[in-house]
Amino acid sequence: MEDKELIPNLFRIEYQKIVSVLINLFGIKHIEIAEDIVSDTFLAATEVWSMKGIPENPTAWLYTVAKNKTKNYFKRTSLYEQKISPEIKYNSTVQTNEVELDLSEKNIADSQLAMIFTICDPCNPSEAQIALALNLLCGFGTHEIADAFMTNKEVIYKRINRAKQKLKDKNIQINGPTIEQMKLRQENVLKTIYLLFSEGYYSSIGNTVLRKDFCTEAMRLTYLLLQNTTTNLPNVNALMALMCFHTSRFDTRTNENGDIVLYQDQDEELWNQELVSRGAYYLGKASVGDTLSKYHLEAGIAYWHTQKKNTQDKWKNILELYNNLLVIDYSPIVALNRAFVISKIEGNKAGIIETEMLQLLDNHFYFSLLGNLHLDIDNQKALQYFEQAYALAHTDADKKIIKKYITNI
């Protein structure tokens, strides 16, 4: 990796580690102090490395500077004695010059795990939790997050700051997840990670590299949960399985021009079989006990989509999974996907009946599916549906696919 790529990647990866440890040490009320110390560390690295070159061990260099800046900060200000010392997690009788920033691998993992449960406090809405997670847990800047959500960085900046303030106002304590905390926040934590992954995997807009990074970060956070005995639960394993199965096909979902490649047109030979195997491993781990979550069912559906052959057994298994998913977590899109599966089992006419019952008249996927199901049955009707789908589509990528259908009729 060239220096111009190494430095920003290194900064993002190490930023989220150091800032988590500092926030865990200081407490949520002093989050800005932690961020300032880390920012100063990276500023020093930029200045020194531009003159002297990147050191042999850049990570160790960053950790040493971060430790020194933490100590120096306490020496320069009375804030330590007045505010931080009484709240610090370690013995509050320690002397300023004895404060040691623990950047061991274990403490970094413990701090990040504690931060996941802090950020996912239900006092903040999902969109704020995701933005804050991307910023503090994943090291993305406001401009990168804004790019992903197709908005301006001022909006993201305000969203992140409001989320921080709510955590402060509630005086949320940063602690490693207990069994009780798992019961209270588990759904929020998994939902936030799931939405973070979905933003990377399903978004058809924005920077492709950034989208892959979002998926990677979601998987990394899930792996942190799996490494802790308290949080290594069946539904966490199911979520990891789901992400492994989906990412196994990531590189075949677009062509060299960045156009979306539909499932039936993807090159099965290019699917990552190692990720498929890992997904199967985690799905097996998820099967322990009697827990059945949406992540179990979606992982099962994703597994069957790693089997390219169009067999009745495949589609019947997928239909059963969708039936169960609609019971525990109904959504119109799940119902629409189920209608498509019925068409694979019983034929297009049966699929049309199921689809029309949904009446999703503001959804372009609804009309696009109807268009596909009417092909070779009533091409004129299919054309009308595709034209309605085109009018409702939000992204250029979706419009391009629908336009191709219209042209080919």
CSV table of C-alpha atoms in Angstrom, one decimal:
chain,number,residue,atom,x,y,z
A,1,MET,CA,0.0,0.0,0.0
A,2,GLU,CA,1.4,3.4,-1.0
A,3,ASP,CA,2.0,6.1,1.7
A,4,LYS,CA,-0.9,8.2,0.4
A,5,GLU,CA,-3.3,5.3,1.0
A,6,LEU,CA,-1.6,3.9,4.2
A,7,ILE,CA,-1.8,7.1,6.2
A,8,PRO,CA,-5.6,7.8,5.9
A,9,ASN,CA,-6.4,4.1,6.4
A,10,LEU,CA,-4.0,3.9,9.4
A,11,PHE,CA,-5.5,7.0,10.9
A,12,ARG,CA,-9.1,5.8,10.6
A,13,ILE,CA,-8.3,2.4,12.1
A,14,GLU,CA,-6.2,3.7,15.0
A,15,TYR,CA,-8.5,6.7,15.6
A,16,GLN,CA,-11.4,4.5,16.6
A,17,LYS,CA,-9.2,2.4,18.9
A,18,ILE,CA,-7.5,5.3,20.8
A,19,VAL,CA,-10.7,7.4,21.1
A,20,SER,CA,-12.6,4.4,22.5
A,21,VAL,CA,-10.0,3.8,25.2
A,22,LEU,CA,-9.9,7.5,26.1
A,23,ILE,CA,-13.7,7.9,26.3
A,24,ASN,CA,-13.9,4.7,28.3
A,25,LEU,CA,-11.3,6.1,30.7
A,26,PHE,CA,-12.7,9.6,31.0
A,27,GLY,CA,-16.5,8.9,30.8
A,28,ILE,CA,-19.0,10.1,28.2
A,29,LYS,CA,-19.2,13.6,29.7
A,30,HIS,CA,-15.6,14.3,28.6
A,31,ILE,CA,-15.9,12.9,25.1
A,32,GLU,CA,-14.6,16.1,23.4
A,33,ILE,CA,-11.4,16.0,25.5
A,34,ALA,CA,-10.8,12.4,24.3
A,35,GLU,CA,-11.4,13.5,20.7
A,36,ASP,CA,-9.1,16.5,21.0
A,37,ILE,CA,-6.2,14.4,22.3
A,38,VAL,CA,-6.6,11.9,19.4
A,39,SER,CA,-6.9,14.7,16.8
A,40,ASP,CA,-3.7,16.3,18.2
A,41,THR,CA,-2.0,13.0,18.0
A,42,PHE,CA,-2.8,12.7,14.3
A,43,LEU,CA,-1.9,16.3,13.6
A,44,ALA,CA,1.5,15.7,15.1
A,45,ALA,CA,1.9,12.5,13.0
A,46,THR,CA,1.0,14.5,9.8
A,47,GLU,CA,3.5,17.2,10.6
A,48,VAL,CA,6.4,14.9,11.7
A,49,TRP,CA,5.9,12.2,9.1
A,50,SER,CA,5.7,14.7,6.2
A,51,MET,CA,9.2,15.9,7.2
A,52,LYS,CA,10.8,12.7,8.4
A,53,GLY,CA,8.8,10.0,6.7
A,54,ILE,CA,6.6,7.3,8.1
A,55,PRO,CA,8.3,5.5,11.1
A,56,GLU,CA,9.1,1.8,11.0
A,57,ASN,CA,6.2,1.1,13.4
A,58,PRO,CA,3.6,3.8,12.8
A,59,THR,CA,1.0,2.3,15.1
A,60,ALA,CA,3.5,2.2,18.0
A,61,TRP,CA,4.5,5.8,17.2
A,62,LEU,CA,0.8,6.9,17.4
A,63,TYR,CA,0.2,5.1,20.7
A,64,THR,CA,3.3,6.6,22.3
A,65,VAL,CA,2.3,10.1,21.3
A,66,ALA,CA,-1.3,9.6,22.4
A,67,LYS,CA,0.0,8.4,25.8
A,68,ASN,CA,2.3,11.4,26.2
A,69,LYS,CA,-0.3,13.9,25.1
A,70,THR,CA,-2.7,12.4,27.7
A,71,LYS,CA,-0.2,12.9,30.4
A,72,ASN,CA,0.8,16.4,29.2
A,73,TYR,CA,-2.8,17.5,29.0
A,74,PHE,CA,-3.3,16.6,32.7
A,75,LYS,CA,-0.2,18.5,33.6
A,76,ARG,CA,-1.3,21.6,31.8
A,77,THR,CA,-4.8,21.9,33.2
A,78,SER,CA,-6.6,21.8,36.5
A,79,LEU,CA,-9.5,20.0,34.8
A,80,TYR,CA,-8.0,16.6,35.9
A,81,GLU,CA,-8.3,17.5,39.6
A,82,GLN,CA,-11.6,19.3,39.3
A,83,LYS,CA,-13.7,17.2,37.0
A,84,ILE,CA,-12.1,14.0,35.6
A,85,SER,CA,-10.3,12.6,38.7
A,86,PRO,CA,-13.5,12.0,40.7
A,87,GLU,CA,-15.1,10.2,37.8
A,88,ILE,CA,-12.2,8.3,36.4
A,89,LYS,CA,-12.6,4.6,36.3
A,90,TYR,CA,-9.3,3.8,38.0
A,91,ASN,CA,-8.3,4.8,41.5
A,92,SER,CA,-9.0,8.5,41.8
A,93,THR,CA,-6.1,8.9,44.2
A,94,VAL,CA,-3.5,8.3,41.4
A,95,GLN,CA,-1.2,11.2,40.7
A,96,THR,CA,-1.4,13.1,37.4
A,97,ASN,CA,1.9,11.9,36.2
A,98,GLU,CA,1.0,8.3,37.0
A,99,VAL,CA,-1.9,8.2,34.5
A,100,GLU,CA,-1.2,5.5,31.9
A,101,LEU,CA,-3.2,5.1,28.8
A,102,ASP,CA,-3.7,1.4,28.4
A,103,LEU,CA,-3.6,0.7,24.7
A,104,SER,CA,-3.2,-3.1,25.0
A,105,GLU,CA,-5.1,-5.2,22.5
A,106,LYS,CA,-7.4,-6.5,25.3
A,107,ASN,CA,-8.3,-3.0,26.7
A,108,ILE,CA,-8.9,-1.7,23.2
A,109,ALA,CA,-11.3,-4.6,22.5
A,110,ASP,CA,-13.0,-4.1,25.9
A,111,SER,CA,-13.3,-0.4,25.4
A,112,GLN,CA,-14.8,-0.7,22.0
A,113,LEU,CA,-17.3,-3.3,23.2
A,114,ALA,CA,-18.4,-1.0,26.0
A,115,MET,CA,-18.7,1.8,23.6
A,116,ILE,CA,-21.0,-0.2,21.3
A,117,PHE,CA,-23.5,-0.6,24.1
A,118,THR,CA,-23.1,3.1,25.1
A,119,ILE,CA,-23.7,4.4,21.6
A,120,CYS,CA,-26.8,2.1,21.1
A,121,ASP,CA,-28.6,3.6,24.1
A,122,PRO,CA,-32.3,4.0,23.0
A,123,CYS,CA,-32.2,7.7,24.0
A,124,ASN,CA,-31.0,8.3,20.4
A,125,PRO,CA,-32.9,7.3,17.2
A,126,SER,CA,-31.4,4.7,14.9
A,127,GLU,CA,-30.0,7.2,12.4
A,128,ALA,CA,-28.2,9.0,15.2
A,129,GLN,CA,-26.8,5.8,16.6
A,130,ILE,CA,-25.5,4.8,13.2
A,131,ALA,CA,-23.8,8.1,12.6
A,132,LEU,CA,-22.2,8.1,16.0
A,133,ALA,CA,-21.1,4.5,15.5
A,134,LEU,CA,-19.5,5.3,12.2
A,135,ASN,CA,-17.7,8.3,13.7
A,136,LEU,CA,-16.5,6.9,17.1
A,137,LEU,CA,-16.4,3.2,16.6
A,138,CYS,CA,-15.4,3.1,12.9
A,139,GLY,CA,-13.3,6.2,12.6
A,140,PHE,CA,-15.2,7.8,9.6
A,141,GLY,CA,-15.2,11.5,9.3
A,142,THR,CA,-18.3,13.6,8.9
A,143,HIS,CA,-17.7,14.2,5.2
A,144,GLU,CA,-17.4,10.4,4.6
A,145,ILE,CA,-20.6,9.7,6.5
A,146,ALA,CA,-22.4,12.5,4.7
A,147,ASP,CA,-21.2,11.0,1.4
A,148,ALA,CA,-22.7,7.7,2.3
A,149,PHE,CA,-26.1,9.2,3.3
A,150,MET,CA,-26.1,11.6,0.4
A,151,THR,CA,-26.4,14.7,2.5
A,152,ASN,CA,-24.1,17.5,3.6
A,153,LYS,CA,-21.6,17.3,6.4
A,154,GLU,CA,-23.3,20.0,8.4
A,155,VAL,CA,-26.3,17.7,8.8
A,156,ILE,CA,-24.2,14.8,9.9
A,157,TYR,CA,-22.1,17.1,12.2
A,158,LYS,CA,-25.3,18.2,14.0
A,159,ARG,CA,-26.7,14.7,14.1
A,160,ILE,CA,-23.5,13.4,15.8
A,161,ASN,CA,-23.4,16.3,18.3
A,162,ARG,CA,-27.0,15.9,19.2
A,163,ALA,CA,-26.4,12.2,19.8
A,164,LYS,CA,-23.4,12.9,22.1
A,165,GLN,CA,-25.4,15.6,24.0
A,166,LYS,CA,-28.2,13.2,24.7
A,167,LEU,CA,-25.8,10.6,26.1
A,168,LYS,CA,-24.3,13.3,28.3
A,169,ASP,CA,-27.7,14.5,29.5
A,170,LYS,CA,-28.6,11.0,30.5
A,171,ASN,CA,-25.2,10.6,32.1
A,172,ILE,CA,-24.9,7.2,30.4
A,173,GLN,CA,-22.2,5.1,32.1
A,174,ILE,CA,-19.7,3.2,29.9
A,175,ASN,CA,-19.4,-0.3,31.2
A,176,GLY,CA,-18.6,-3.7,29.7
A,177,PRO,CA,-21.9,-5.4,28.8
A,178,THR,CA,-23.5,-7.2,31.7
A,179,ILE,CA,-26.2,-9.9,31.3
A,180,GLU,CA,-28.8,-7.3,32.3
A,181,GLN,CA,-27.5,-4.8,29.9
A,182,MET,CA,-27.6,-7.4,27.1
A,183,LYS,CA,-31.3,-7.9,27.8
A,184,LEU,CA,-32.0,-4.2,27.6
A,185,ARG,CA,-29.9,-3.2,24.6
A,186,GLN,CA,-29.1,-6.3,22.6
A,187,GLU,CA,-31.8,-5.5,20.0
A,188,ASN,CA,-30.6,-1.9,19.6
A,189,VAL,CA,-27.0,-3.0,19.3
A,190,LEU,CA,-27.7,-5.7,16.7
A,191,LYS,CA,-30.1,-3.4,14.8
A,192,THR,CA,-27.5,-0.6,14.6
A,193,ILE,CA,-24.9,-3.0,13.3
A,194,TYR,CA,-27.4,-4.6,10.9
A,195,LEU,CA,-28.4,-1.1,9.5
A,196,LEU,CA,-24.7,-0.2,9.2
A,197,PHE,CA,-24.1,-3.3,7.1
A,198,SER,CA,-27.2,-2.7,5.0
A,199,GLU,CA,-26.1,0.9,4.3
A,200,GLY,CA,-23.0,-0.5,2.8
A,201,TYR,CA,-24.4,-3.6,1.1
A,202,TYR,CA,-27.8,-2.5,-0.3
A,203,SER,CA,-27.0,1.2,-1.1
A,204,SER,CA,-26.6,1.6,-4.9
A,205,ILE,CA,-25.3,5.1,-4.5
A,206,GLY,CA,-22.1,6.7,-3.3
A,207,ASN,CA,-18.5,5.5,-3.1
A,208,THR,CA,-18.1,1.8,-3.8
A,209,VAL,CA,-15.0,1.5,-1.7
A,210,LEU,CA,-16.7,3.3,1.2
A,211,ARG,CA,-19.7,0.9,1.0
A,212,LYS,CA,-17.3,-2.0,1.3
A,213,ASP,CA,-15.7,-0.4,4.3
A,214,PHE,CA,-19.1,0.0,6.0
A,215,CYS,CA,-19.7,-3.8,5.6
A,216,THR,CA,-16.3,-4.6,6.9
A,217,GLU,CA,-16.8,-2.4,9.9
A,218,ALA,CA,-20.2,-4.0,10.7
A,219,MET,CA,-18.6,-7.4,10.6
A,220,ARG,CA,-15.7,-6.2,12.8
A,221,LEU,CA,-18.1,-4.9,15.4
A,222,THR,CA,-20.1,-8.2,15.3
A,223,TYR,CA,-16.8,-10.1,15.8
A,224,LEU,CA,-16.1,-8.0,18.9
A,225,LEU,CA,-19.4,-9.2,20.3
A,226,LEU,CA,-18.6,-12.8,19.4
A,227,GLN,CA,-15.2,-12.6,21.2
A,228,ASN,CA,-17.0,-11.8,24.5
A,229,THR,CA,-18.6,-14.7,26.4
A,230,THR,CA,-21.5,-12.5,27.6
A,231,THR,CA,-22.3,-11.3,24.0
A,232,ASN,CA,-21.5,-14.4,22.1
A,233,LEU,CA,-25.2,-15.4,21.6
A,234,PRO,CA,-27.1,-17.3,18.9
A,235,ASN,CA,-28.6,-14.2,17.3
A,236,VAL,CA,-25.1,-12.5,17.1
A,237,ASN,CA,-23.8,-15.6,15.3
A,238,ALA,CA,-26.8,-15.5,13.0
A,239,LEU,CA,-26.1,-11.8,12.2
A,240,MET,CA,-22.4,-12.7,11.4
A,241,ALA,CA,-23.6,-15.6,9.2
A,242,LEU,CA,-26.0,-13.3,7.3
A,243,MET,CA,-23.2,-10.8,6.6
A,244,CYS,CA,-20.7,-13.5,5.5
A,245,PHE,CA,-23.2,-15.0,3.0
A,246,HIS,CA,-24.0,-11.5,1.6
A,247,THR,CA,-20.4,-10.3,1.3
A,248,SER,CA,-19.4,-13.6,-0.4
A,249,ARG,CA,-21.3,-12.1,-3.5
A,250,PHE,CA,-20.3,-8.5,-3.0
A,251,ASP,CA,-17.8,-8.2,-5.8
A,252,THR,CA,-20.2,-9.7,-8.4
A,253,ARG,CA,-23.0,-7.3,-7.7
A,254,THR,CA,-21.5,-4.6,-10.0
A,255,ASN,CA,-19.6,-4.8,-13.2
A,256,GLU,CA,-16.4,-2.9,-14.2
A,257,ASN,CA,-18.6,0.1,-15.1
A,258,GLY,CA,-20.2,0.2,-11.7
A,259,ASP,CA,-23.6,-1.1,-13.1
A,260,ILE,CA,-25.7,-3.4,-10.9
A,261,VAL,CA,-25.5,-7.0,-11.9
A,262,LEU,CA,-28.7,-8.9,-11.0
A,263,TYR,CA,-28.5,-12.1,-9.1
A,264,GLN,CA,-29.3,-14.4,-12.0
A,265,ASP,CA,-26.6,-12.8,-14.1
A,266,GLN,CA,-23.8,-13.0,-11.4
A,267,ASP,CA,-20.8,-15.2,-12.1
A,268,GLU,CA,-21.0,-18.0,-9.5
A,269,GLU,CA,-17.3,-18.7,-10.0
A,270,LEU,CA,-16.4,-15.3,-8.6
A,271,TRP,CA,-18.3,-15.8,-5.3
A,272,ASN,CA,-16.1,-16.0,-2.3
A,273,GLN,CA,-16.4,-19.6,-1.1
A,274,GLU,CA,-14.3,-19.0,2.0
A,275,LEU,CA,-16.9,-16.5,3.2
A,276,VAL,CA,-19.7,-19.0,2.4
A,277,SER,CA,-18.0,-21.6,4.6
A,278,ARG,CA,-17.5,-19.1,7.4
A,279,GLY,CA,-21.2,-18.1,7.1
A,280,ALA,CA,-22.2,-21.8,7.4
A,281,TYR,CA,-19.9,-22.1,10.5
A,282,TYR,CA,-21.6,-19.1,12.2
A,283,LEU,CA,-25.1,-20.3,11.2
A,284,GLY,CA,-24.3,-23.6,12.9
A,285,LYS,CA,-23.3,-21.8,16.0
A,286,ALA,CA,-26.5,-19.8,15.9
A,287,SER,CA,-28.6,-23.0,15.9
A,288,VAL,CA,-27.8,-23.7,19.6
A,289,GLY,CA,-30.8,-23.3,21.9
A,290,ASP,CA,-34.3,-22.3,21.0
A,291,THR,CA,-33.7,-18.7,19.8
A,292,LEU,CA,-35.2,-17.8,16.5
A,293,SER,CA,-34.5,-14.2,15.4
A,294,LYS,CA,-35.0,-12.3,12.1
A,295,TYR,CA,-31.2,-12.7,11.7
A,296,HIS,CA,-31.5,-16.5,11.8
A,297,LEU,CA,-34.2,-16.4,9.1
A,298,GLU,CA,-32.4,-13.8,6.9
A,299,ALA,CA,-29.2,-15.8,7.2
A,300,GLY,CA,-31.0,-18.9,6.0
A,301,ILE,CA,-32.4,-17.0,3.0
A,302,ALA,CA,-28.9,-15.6,2.3
A,303,TYR,CA,-27.4,-19.1,2.5
A,304,TRP,CA,-29.8,-20.5,-0.1
A,305,HIS,CA,-28.9,-17.6,-2.4
A,306,THR,CA,-25.3,-18.9,-2.3
A,307,GLN,CA,-26.7,-22.0,-4.1
A,308,LYS,CA,-27.1,-20.8,-7.6
A,309,LYS,CA,-29.0,-23.7,-9.1
A,310,ASN,CA,-32.8,-23.0,-9.6
A,311,THR,CA,-34.2,-26.0,-7.8
A,312,GLN,CA,-37.7,-26.4,-6.3
A,313,ASP,CA,-36.0,-27.5,-3.0
A,314,LYS,CA,-34.1,-24.2,-2.9
A,315,TRP,CA,-37.2,-22.0,-3.5
A,316,LYS,CA,-39.4,-24.0,-1.1
A,317,ASN,CA,-36.9,-23.6,1.7
A,318,ILE,CA,-36.6,-19.9,1.0
A,319,LEU,CA,-40.5,-19.6,1.0
A,320,GLU,CA,-40.7,-21.3,4.4
A,321,LEU,CA,-38.1,-18.9,5.8
A,322,TYR,CA,-39.9,-15.9,4.4
A,323,ASN,CA,-43.2,-17.2,5.9
A,324,ASN,CA,-41.6,-17.3,9.3
A,325,LEU,CA,-39.9,-13.9,8.8
A,326,LEU,CA,-43.3,-12.2,8.0
A,327,VAL,CA,-44.6,-13.6,11.3
A,328,ILE,CA,-41.9,-12.2,13.5
A,329,ASP,CA,-40.9,-9.1,11.6
A,330,TYR,CA,-43.4,-8.1,8.9
A,331,SER,CA,-42.3,-5.6,6.3
A,332,PRO,CA,-43.8,-4.9,2.8
A,333,ILE,CA,-40.4,-5.6,1.2
A,334,VAL,CA,-40.3,-9.0,2.8
A,335,ALA,CA,-43.8,-9.7,1.6
A,336,LEU,CA,-42.8,-8.5,-1.9
A,337,ASN,CA,-39.7,-10.9,-1.9
A,338,ARG,CA,-42.0,-13.7,-0.8
A,339,ALA,CA,-44.3,-13.0,-3.8
A,340,PHE,CA,-41.3,-13.4,-6.1
A,341,VAL,CA,-40.4,-16.7,-4.5
A,342,ILE,CA,-44.0,-17.9,-5.1
A,343,SER,CA,-43.6,-17.1,-8.8
A,344,LYS,CA,-40.5,-19.3,-8.8
A,345,ILE,CA,-42.4,-22.2,-7.3
A,346,GLU,CA,-45.9,-21.9,-8.7
A,347,GLY,CA,-45.3,-19.8,-11.8
A,348,ASN,CA,-45.7,-16.1,-12.8
A,349,LYS,CA,-49.5,-16.0,-12.7
A,350,ALA,CA,-49.5,-17.1,-9.0
A,351,GLY,CA,-46.7,-14.5,-8.4
A,352,ILE,CA,-48.8,-11.8,-9.9
A,353,ILE,CA,-51.8,-12.5,-7.7
A,354,GLU,CA,-49.6,-12.4,-4.5
A,355,THR,CA,-47.9,-9.2,-5.6
A,356,GLU,CA,-51.1,-7.3,-6.5
A,357,MET,CA,-52.5,-8.1,-3.1
A,358,LEU,CA,-49.8,-6.0,-1.5
A,359,GLN,CA,-50.7,-2.7,-3.3
A,360,LEU,CA,-47.4,-1.1,-2.8
A,361,LEU,CA,-48.2,1.8,-5.1
A,362,ASP,CA,-45.4,4.1,-4.1
A,363,ASN,CA,-42.7,1.5,-4.4
A,364,HIS,CA,-40.7,1.0,-7.6
A,365,PHE,CA,-39.7,-2.6,-6.7
A,366,TYR,CA,-43.4,-3.4,-6.7
A,367,PHE,CA,-44.0,-2.3,-10.2
A,368,SER,CA,-40.7,-3.7,-11.4
A,369,LEU,CA,-41.6,-7.1,-10.1
A,370,LEU,CA,-45.1,-6.9,-11.8
A,371,GLY,CA,-43.4,-5.9,-15.0
A,372,ASN,CA,-41.1,-8.9,-14.9
A,373,LEU,CA,-43.9,-11.3,-14.0
A,374,HIS,CA,-46.0,-10.1,-16.9
A,375,LEU,CA,-43.2,-10.6,-19.5
A,376,ASP,CA,-44.4,-13.1,-22.1
A,377,ILE,CA,-47.8,-13.1,-20.6
A,378,ASP,CA,-48.8,-9.5,-21.5
A,379,ASN,CA,-45.9,-7.5,-22.7
A,380,GLN,CA,-48.0,-4.3,-23.1
A,381,LYS,CA,-48.9,-4.5,-19.4
A,382,ALA,CA,-45.3,-5.3,-18.5
A,383,LEU,CA,-44.2,-2.1,-20.3
A,384,GLN,CA,-46.7,0.0,-18.3
A,385,TYR,CA,-45.5,-1.4,-15.1
A,386,PHE,CA,-41.9,-0.8,-16.0
A,387,GLU,CA,-42.7,2.8,-16.9
A,388,GLN,CA,-44.4,3.3,-13.5
A,389,ALA,CA,-41.3,1.7,-11.8
A,390,TYR,CA,-39.0,4.0,-13.7
A,391,ALA,CA,-41.0,7.1,-12.6
A,392,LEU,CA,-40.8,6.0,-8.9
A,393,ALA,CA,-37.1,4.9,-8.9
A,394,HIS,CA,-34.8,7.1,-6.8
A,395,THR,CA,-31.3,6.2,-8.0
A,396,ASP,CA,-29.6,6.2,-11.4
A,397,ALA,CA,-28.6,2.6,-10.9
A,398,ASP,CA,-32.2,1.5,-10.5
A,399,LYS,CA,-33.4,3.6,-13.4
A,400,LYS,CA,-30.7,2.1,-15.6
A,401,ILE,CA,-31.9,-1.5,-14.9
A,402,ILE,CA,-35.5,-0.6,-15.5
A,403,LYS,CA,-34.7,1.3,-18.7
A,404,LYS,CA,-33.0,-1.9,-19.9
A,405,TYR,CA,-36.2,-3.9,-19.4
A,406,ILE,CA,-38.2,-1.2,-21.2
A,407,THR,CA,-35.8,-1.2,-24.2
A,408,ASN,CA,-35.8,-5.0,-24.4
A,409,ILE,CA,-39.6,-5.4,-24.6
